[in-house]
Coordinates of N, CA and C in Angstrom, one line a residue:
X891 N -9.4 13.0 28.0 CA -9.5 11.6 28.5 C -8.2 10.9 28.3
X892 N -7.9 10.1 29.3 CA -6.6 9.4 29.3 C -6.9 7.9 29.4
X893 N -6.2 7.1 28.7 CA -6.4 5.6 28.7 C -5.8 5.1 30.0
X894 N -6.6 4.4 30.8 CA -6.1 3.8 32.0 C -5.9 2.3 31.7
X895 N -4.7 1.8 31.8 CA -4.4 0.4 31.5 C -3.5 -0.2 32.5
X896 N -3.6 -1.5 32.7 CA -2.7 -2.2 33.6 C -2.3 -3.5 33.0
X897 N -2.1 -3.5 31.7 CA -1.6 -4.6 31.0 C -0.6 -4.2 29.9
X898 N -0.1 -5.1 29.1 CA 0.9 -4.8 28.1 C 0.5 -3.7 27.1
X899 N -0.8 -3.4 26.9 CA -1.2 -2.4 26.0 C -0.8 -1.0 26.5
X900 N -0.4 -0.9 27.7 CA 0.1 0.4 28.3 C 1.3 0.9 27.5
X901 N 2.1 0.0 26.9 CA 3.3 0.4 26.2 C 2.9 1.2 24.9
X902 N 1.7 1.1 24.5 CA 1.2 1.9 23.3 C 0.2 3.0 23.7
X903 N -0.8 2.7 24.6 CA -1.8 3.7 24.9 C -1.4 4.7 26.0
X904 N -0.7 4.2 27.0 CA -0.4 5.1 28.1 C 0.8 4.5 28.9
X905 N 2.0 4.8 28.5 CA 3.2 4.2 29.2 C 3.2 4.4 30.7
X906 N 2.6 5.5 31.2 CA 2.5 5.7 32.6 C 1.8 4.5 33.3
X907 N 0.9 3.8 32.6 CA 0.2 2.7 33.2 C 1.0 1.5 33.5
X908 N 2.3 1.5 33.0 CA 3.2 0.4 33.3 C 3.5 0.3 34.8
X909 N 3.4 1.4 35.5 CA 3.6 1.5 37.0 C 2.5 0.7 37.7
X910 N 1.4 0.5 37.1 CA 0.3 -0.3 37.7 C 0.4 -1.8 37.6
X911 N 1.4 -2.2 36.8 CA 1.5 -3.7 36.6 C 2.4 -4.2 37.7
X912 N 1.9 -5.2 38.4 CA 2.6 -5.8 39.5 C 3.2 -7.2 39.3
X913 N 3.2 -7.7 38.0 CA 3.7 -9.0 37.7 C 4.2 -9.0 36.3
X914 N 5.0 -10.0 35.9 CA 5.4 -10.1 34.5 C 4.2 -10.5 33.7
X915 N 4.1 -9.9 32.5 CA 3.0 -10.2 31.6 C 3.4 -10.3 30.2
X916 N 2.8 -11.2 29.4 CA 3.0 -11.4 28.0 C 1.6 -11.3 27.4
X917 N 1.4 -10.4 26.5 CA 0.1 -10.2 25.9 C 0.2 -10.3 24.4
X918 N -0.8 -11.0 23.7 CA -0.8 -11.1 22.3 C -2.3 -10.8 21.9
X919 N -2.5 -10.0 20.9 CA -3.8 -9.7 20.4 C -4.1 -10.4 19.1
X920 N -5.3 -10.7 18.8 CA -5.7 -11.3 17.6 C -5.8 -10.3 16.5
X921 N -6.0 -10.7 15.3 CA -6.1 -9.8 14.1 C -7.4 -10.0 13.4
X922 N -7.8 -9.0 12.8 CA -9.0 -9.0 11.9 C -8.5 -8.9 10.5
X923 N -9.0 -9.7 9.6 CA -8.6 -9.7 8.2 C -9.7 -9.3 7.3
X924 N -9.4 -8.6 6.2 CA -10.4 -8.2 5.3 C -9.8 -8.2 3.9
X925 N -10.6 -8.6 2.9 CA -10.2 -8.6 1.5 C -11.2 -7.7 0.8
X926 N -10.7 -6.7 0.2 CA -11.5 -5.7 -0.5 C -11.3 -5.7 -2.0
X927 N -12.3 -5.4 -2.8 CA -12.2 -5.4 -4.2 C -12.7 -4.0 -4.7
X928 N -11.9 -3.4 -5.6 CA -12.3 -2.1 -6.1 C -12.3 -2.2 -7.7
X929 N -13.2 -1.4 -8.3 CA -13.2 -1.4 -9.8 C -13.5 0.0 -10.2
X930 N -12.7 0.5 -11.2 CA -12.9 1.9 -11.7 C -13.0 1.8 -13.2
X931 N -14.1 2.2 -13.8 CA -14.3 2.2 -15.2 C -13.4 3.4 -15.8
X932 N -12.9 3.1 -17.0 CA -12.1 4.1 -17.8 C -11.0 4.7 -16.9
X933 N -10.2 3.9 -16.2 CA -9.2 4.4 -15.3 C -8.1 5.1 -16.2
X934 N -7.7 4.4 -17.3 CA -6.8 5.0 -18.2 C -7.6 5.3 -19.5
X935 N -7.4 6.5 -20.1 CA -8.1 6.8 -21.3 C -7.2 7.8 -22.1
X936 N -7.5 7.8 -23.4 CA -6.7 8.7 -24.3 C -7.7 9.7 -24.9
X937 N -7.1 10.7 -25.5 CA -7.9 11.7 -26.2 C -8.7 11.1 -27.3
X938 N -8.1 10.1 -28.0 CA -8.8 9.4 -29.0 C -10.0 8.6 -28.6
X939 N -10.2 8.4 -27.3 CA -11.4 7.7 -26.8 C -11.1 6.3 -26.3
X940 N -10.0 5.7 -26.5 CA -9.7 4.4 -26.0 C -9.5 4.4 -24.5
X941 N -10.0 3.4 -23.8 CA -9.9 3.4 -22.4 C -9.7 2.0 -21.8
X942 N -9.2 2.0 -20.6 CA -9.0 0.7 -19.9 C -9.5 0.8 -18.5
X943 N -10.3 -0.2 -18.0 CA -10.7 -0.2 -16.7 C -9.6 -0.7 -15.7
X944 N -9.8 -0.4 -14.4 CA -8.8 -0.8 -13.4 C -9.5 -1.6 -12.3
X945 N -8.9 -2.6 -11.8 CA -9.4 -3.3 -10.7 C -8.3 -3.5 -9.6
X946 N -8.7 -3.4 -8.4 CA -7.7 -3.5 -7.3 C -8.3 -4.5 -6.3
X947 N -7.4 -5.4 -5.8 CA -7.7 -6.3 -4.7 C -6.8 -5.9 -3.6
X948 N -7.4 -5.6 -2.4 CA -6.7 -5.1 -1.3 C -6.9 -6.1 -0.1
X949 N -5.8 -6.4 0.6 CA -5.8 -7.2 1.8 C -5.5 -6.3 2.9
X950 N -6.3 -6.3 4.0 CA -6.1 -5.4 5.1 C -6.2 -6.3 6.4
X951 N -5.3 -5.9 7.3 CA -5.3 -6.6 8.6 C -5.1 -5.5 9.7
X952 N -5.9 -5.6 10.8 CA -5.8 -4.6 11.9 C -6.5 -5.1 13.1
X953 N -6.1 -4.8 14.3 CA -4.8 -4.4 14.7 C -4.1 -5.7 15.2
X954 N -2.8 -5.6 15.4 CA -2.0 -6.7 15.9 C -1.0 -6.1 17.0
X955 N -0.9 -6.8 18.1 CA 0.1 -6.4 19.1 C 0.7 -7.6 19.9
X956 N 1.9 -7.4 20.2 CA 2.6 -8.4 21.0 C 3.4 -7.5 22.1
X957 N 3.1 -7.8 23.4 CA 3.8 -7.0 24.4 C 4.4 -7.9 25.5
X958 N 5.4 -7.4 26.1 CA 6.0 -8.1 27.3 C 6.3 -7.0 28.3
X959 N 5.8 -7.2 29.6 CA 6.1 -6.2 30.6 C 6.7 -7.0 31.8
X960 N 7.8 -6.4 32.3 CA 8.5 -7.0 33.5 C 8.6 -6.0 34.6
X961 N 8.2 -6.3 35.8 CA 8.3 -5.4 36.9 C 9.8 -5.5 37.4
X962 N 10.4 -4.3 37.4 CA 11.8 -4.1 37.9 C 11.9 -3.9 39.4
X963 N 11.0 -3.1 39.9 CA 10.9 -2.7 41.3 C 9.5 -2.3 41.6
X964 N 9.2 -1.9 42.9 CA 7.8 -1.4 43.2 C 7.6 -0.2 42.3
X965 N 6.5 -0.2 41.7 CA 6.0 1.0 40.8 C 7.0 1.3 39.7
X966 N 7.8 0.3 39.3 CA 8.7 0.5 38.1 C 8.7 -0.7 37.3
X967 N 8.2 -0.6 36.1 CA 8.1 -1.7 35.1 C 8.7 -1.3 33.8
X968 N 9.2 -2.3 33.1 CA 9.7 -2.1 31.7 C 8.8 -2.8 30.7
X969 N 8.4 -2.1 29.7 CA 7.5 -2.7 28.7 C 8.1 -2.7 27.3
X970 N 7.9 -3.8 26.6 CA 8.4 -3.9 25.2 C 7.2 -4.3 24.4
X971 N 7.0 -3.6 23.3 CA 5.8 -4.0 22.5 C 6.1 -3.8 21.0
X972 N 5.4 -4.6 20.2 CA 5.4 -4.5 18.8 C 3.9 -4.3 18.4
X973 N 3.6 -3.2 17.7 CA 2.3 -2.8 17.3 C 2.2 -2.6 15.8
X974 N 1.1 -3.1 15.2 CA 0.8 -2.9 13.8 C -0.6 -2.5 13.7
X975 N -0.9 -1.1 13.9 CA -2.2 -0.7 14.0 C -3.0 -1.0 12.7
X976 N -2.4 -0.9 11.5 CA -3.1 -1.2 10.3 C -2.1 -1.4 9.2
X977 N -2.4 -2.3 8.3 CA -1.6 -2.6 7.2 C -2.4 -2.8 6.0
X978 N -2.0 -2.2 4.9 CA -2.7 -2.3 3.6 C -1.7 -2.7 2.6
X979 N -2.2 -3.6 1.7 CA -1.3 -4.0 0.7 C -2.1 -4.2 -0.6
X980 N -1.9 -3.4 -1.6 CA -2.6 -3.6 -2.9 C -1.7 -3.2 -4.0
X981 N -1.9 -3.8 -5.1 CA -1.1 -3.6 -6.3 C -2.0 -3.3 -7.5
X982 N -1.7 -2.3 -8.2 CA -2.5 -1.9 -9.4 C -1.5 -2.0 -10.6
X983 N -1.9 -2.8 -11.6 CA -1.2 -2.9 -12.9 C -2.1 -2.8 -14.0
X984 N -2.0 -1.7 -14.8 CA -2.8 -1.5 -16.0 C -1.9 -0.9 -17.1
X985 N -2.3 -1.1 -18.3 CA -1.6 -0.5 -19.4 C -2.6 -0.3 -20.5
X986 N -2.2 0.7 -21.4 CA -3.0 1.0 -22.6 C -2.0 1.2 -23.7
X987 N -2.0 0.3 -24.7 CA -1.0 0.3 -25.7 C -1.4 1.3 -26.8
X988 N -0.4 1.7 -27.6 CA -0.6 2.6 -28.7 C -1.6 2.1 -29.7
X989 N -1.6 0.8 -29.9 CA -2.6 0.3 -30.9 C -4.0 0.4 -30.4
X990 N -4.2 0.3 -29.2 CA -5.6 0.4 -28.6 C -6.0 1.9 -28.6
X991 N -5.1 2.8 -28.6 CA -5.5 4.2 -28.6 C -5.7 4.8 -30.0
X992 N -5.4 4.0 -31.0 CA -5.6 4.5 -32.4 C -4.4 5.4 -32.8
X993 N -3.3 5.4 -32.2 CA -2.2 6.3 -32.5 C -1.1 5.6 -33.4
X994 N -1.4 4.4 -33.9 CA -0.4 3.7 -34.8 C -0.2 4.5 -36.1

């Protein structure tokens, strides 16, 4: 199956579709945002039995696109696009000190 497109998304899905574009186009897509929360019990643990839970908060956005297509001649167009199919950003910080593990 081949994607048939005649708009700015051709720069990503099927560059041959740029030939179908007969006028200048600027396209911008919207984004979907999600906030996810994860929790893992006893993420860090020692042989002595001490443990520490971990929690992660993740922010996700998908998809985003900005494209510009300009017709140069009949059946010849130039497309420029910026695509961010998916982005994830999370940070995990946990520690387990020697005093908690009973190794002092």
